[in-house]
């Protein structure tokens, strides 16, 4: 038995409903794939516990960087091969004329790129004029090395470097 539409108008059939349903889910999947791809490509991987406070301190950090550049210090950070107790590290500080800079407090922080619980902070010991040494309790891998130098309780130098420990 065939059923004809006596008015000759538009008819909704089972095939049409199936096609609309499949097309709906294809569009949803395509939009999801596009959004996921854009999110992965544009996210730098940096997160902040309190982005608002970090945004407020940005101007202060900018001024500190200008002061640091005016000092003209050259800070050499030497990382020795890994030993049983950790990673030996040595920092030497010189001014723009190559003279040793005495009397500073040097702290290094090894920041793990993915797990904060692996981060290690070490206050280096004075080991001669302008030289500071210590051993960081870190293992092999890639680390972000943050070097801070303080004088009179105020930070006067900061550098960030990538270190590969083997």
Short mmCIF file of C-alpha atoms in Angstrom, two decimals, residues 59-118:
data_model
loop_
_atom_site.label_atom_id
_atom_site.label_comp_id
_atom_site.label_asym_id
_atom_site.label_seq_id
_atom_site.Cartn_x
_atom_site.Cartn_y
_atom_site.Cartn_z
CA UNK A 59 54.53 46.47 36.48
CA UNK A 60 56.72 45.98 39.58
CA UNK A 61 58.59 43.15 37.84
CA UNK A 62 59.09 45.35 34.79
CA UNK A 63 60.71 48.07 36.93
CA UNK A 64 62.90 45.47 38.66
CA UNK A 65 64.07 44.23 35.25
CA UNK A 66 65.01 47.77 34.24
CA UNK A 67 67.03 48.21 37.45
CA UNK A 68 68.69 44.83 36.86
CA UNK A 69 69.67 45.81 33.31
CA UNK A 70 71.12 49.09 34.60
CA UNK A 71 73.40 47.16 36.98
CA UNK A 72 74.95 45.32 34.04
CA UNK A 73 75.82 42.26 36.11
CA UNK A 74 77.01 39.07 34.49
CA UNK A 75 75.95 36.03 36.44
CA UNK A 76 77.51 32.69 35.49
CA UNK A 77 75.67 29.59 36.65
CA UNK A 78 77.61 26.34 36.38
CA UNK A 79 75.92 23.01 36.88
CA UNK A 80 78.22 20.02 37.46
CA UNK A 81 77.37 16.39 36.70
CA UNK A 82 74.80 14.75 38.96
CA UNK A 83 76.17 13.15 42.15
CA UNK A 84 74.51 10.90 44.74
CA UNK A 85 73.37 13.82 46.94
CA UNK A 86 71.99 15.89 44.07
CA UNK A 87 73.13 18.43 41.53
CA UNK A 88 76.15 20.62 42.37
CA UNK A 89 75.66 24.22 41.30
CA UNK A 90 77.99 27.22 41.38
CA UNK A 91 77.16 30.88 40.75
CA UNK A 92 79.70 33.64 40.06
CA UNK A 93 78.64 37.31 39.99
CA UNK A 94 80.56 40.03 38.14
CA UNK A 95 79.72 43.66 37.45
CA UNK A 96 79.76 45.28 33.99
CA UNK A 97 83.55 45.86 34.24
CA UNK A 98 84.26 42.21 35.08
CA UNK A 99 84.90 42.83 38.80
CA UNK A 100 83.60 40.34 41.35
CA UNK A 101 80.43 41.47 43.17
CA UNK A 102 80.79 40.64 46.88
CA UNK A 103 78.24 40.07 49.64
CA UNK A 104 75.03 38.81 48.16
CA UNK A 105 72.46 36.16 49.00
CA UNK A 106 71.96 33.71 46.17
CA UNK A 107 68.99 31.35 45.93
CA UNK A 108 68.29 28.93 43.11
CA UNK A 109 64.98 27.22 42.52
CA UNK A 110 64.69 24.20 40.26
CA UNK A 111 61.13 24.17 38.97
CA UNK A 112 59.84 20.96 37.44
CA UNK A 113 57.86 21.75 34.26
CA UNK A 114 54.88 19.56 35.17
CA UNK A 115 54.92 18.64 38.87
CA UNK A 116 55.35 21.38 41.47
CA UNK A 117 55.94 18.85 44.21
CA UNK A 118 59.35 18.11 42.62
#
